[in-house]
Amino acid sequence: MTTAPGEAELLEAARSQPVPEHVAIIMDGNGRWATRRGLPRVAGHREGVKAARAIVRAADTLGLRYLTLYAFSTENWSRPLDEVSTLMNLLERSVHAELPALMARNARLRVLGRPHGVPAGVRRGIDHVVHETRNNTGLTVLMAFNYGGRDELLDAFRTLARQVQAGDLKADDISEKDVSGALYTADIPDPDLLIRTSGEMRISNFLLWQIAYTELVLTPTLWPDFGPGDLYRAVGEFQGRTRRFGKV
Ligand code: IPE
Ligand code: IPE
Ligand code: MG
């Protein structure tokens, strides 16, 4: 009788082939995870933080260069006030609690999103961890926080428009490289793989420009149940794909 491969086997299989450089994840399904257990939605977010911590560890073990985690979108402000404030506090506290582990792993934290609009205390807490880890050279964890793909493009277009206005750039010369360079992800390669949990089949305003040729893996697993083995399996699926980039 054969059994399903365990975490160690999935890791070994994923490491036997080139791993993607950049994996991005839409961490979805915390609310449903809690509701199914008769718990308040915020209990799902607390479990979601634990899952995120385990995935950062797994990404490091796997040898990824960049891991982008969608933690809070510009649209998420429209949720009930108590859920939003709990999420803010939870994110700030867990980022702070993660600092020693990030340092021990030589990992670096960066934030994608508009700083404006985030409560000052939360911003200070997160900025502190970004600052402390800035010289680390291992895995870069990119936390998409107060992030919107359209906002990011608007900010980029404004930056480029200002350069044109100042006479530093000709409108007809604007290239893909210029647009990429004006995004929050300016010096970061586009994601090779995008994972979304919870069974939803949509992008929800995430990395709109960057995912033009990203491979997608969609799984029904709810985020709090998504573990290292699931990441290794998704990477295995990615490794089995043929990326054609429009060619034959
Ligand atoms: C993802 O889980 C976490 C955030 C968006 C902050 P959700 O809170 O969206 O969970 P569901 O989709 O309602 O189950
Ligand atoms: C996307 O999930 C945002 C994050 C995971 C932070 P949502 O739950 O907000 O997306 P929709 O509402 O299902 O599109
Ligand atoms: Mg959701």
CSV table of N, CA, C and O and ligand atoms in Angstrom, one decimal, residues 28-29 32 79, ligand 3:
chain,number,residue,atom,x,y,z
A,28,ASP,N,-5.8,33.3,2.2
A,28,ASP,CA,-7.3,33.6,2.3
A,28,ASP,C,-7.9,32.4,3.1
A,28,ASP,O,-7.5,31.3,2.9
A,29,GLY,N,-9.0,32.7,3.8
A,29,GLY,CA,-9.9,31.7,4.4
A,29,GLY,C,-9.8,31.7,5.9
A,29,GLY,O,-10.4,30.7,6.5
A,32,ARG,N,-13.5,31.9,7.3
A,32,ARG,CA,-14.3,30.6,7.2
A,32,ARG,C,-13.7,29.5,8.1
A,32,ARG,O,-14.5,28.7,8.6
A,79,ARG,N,-14.0,46.2,6.2
A,79,ARG,CA,-14.5,45.2,7.1
A,79,ARG,C,-15.0,45.9,8.4
A,79,ARG,O,-14.6,47.0,8.7
B,3,MG,MG,-11.2,36.2,2.3
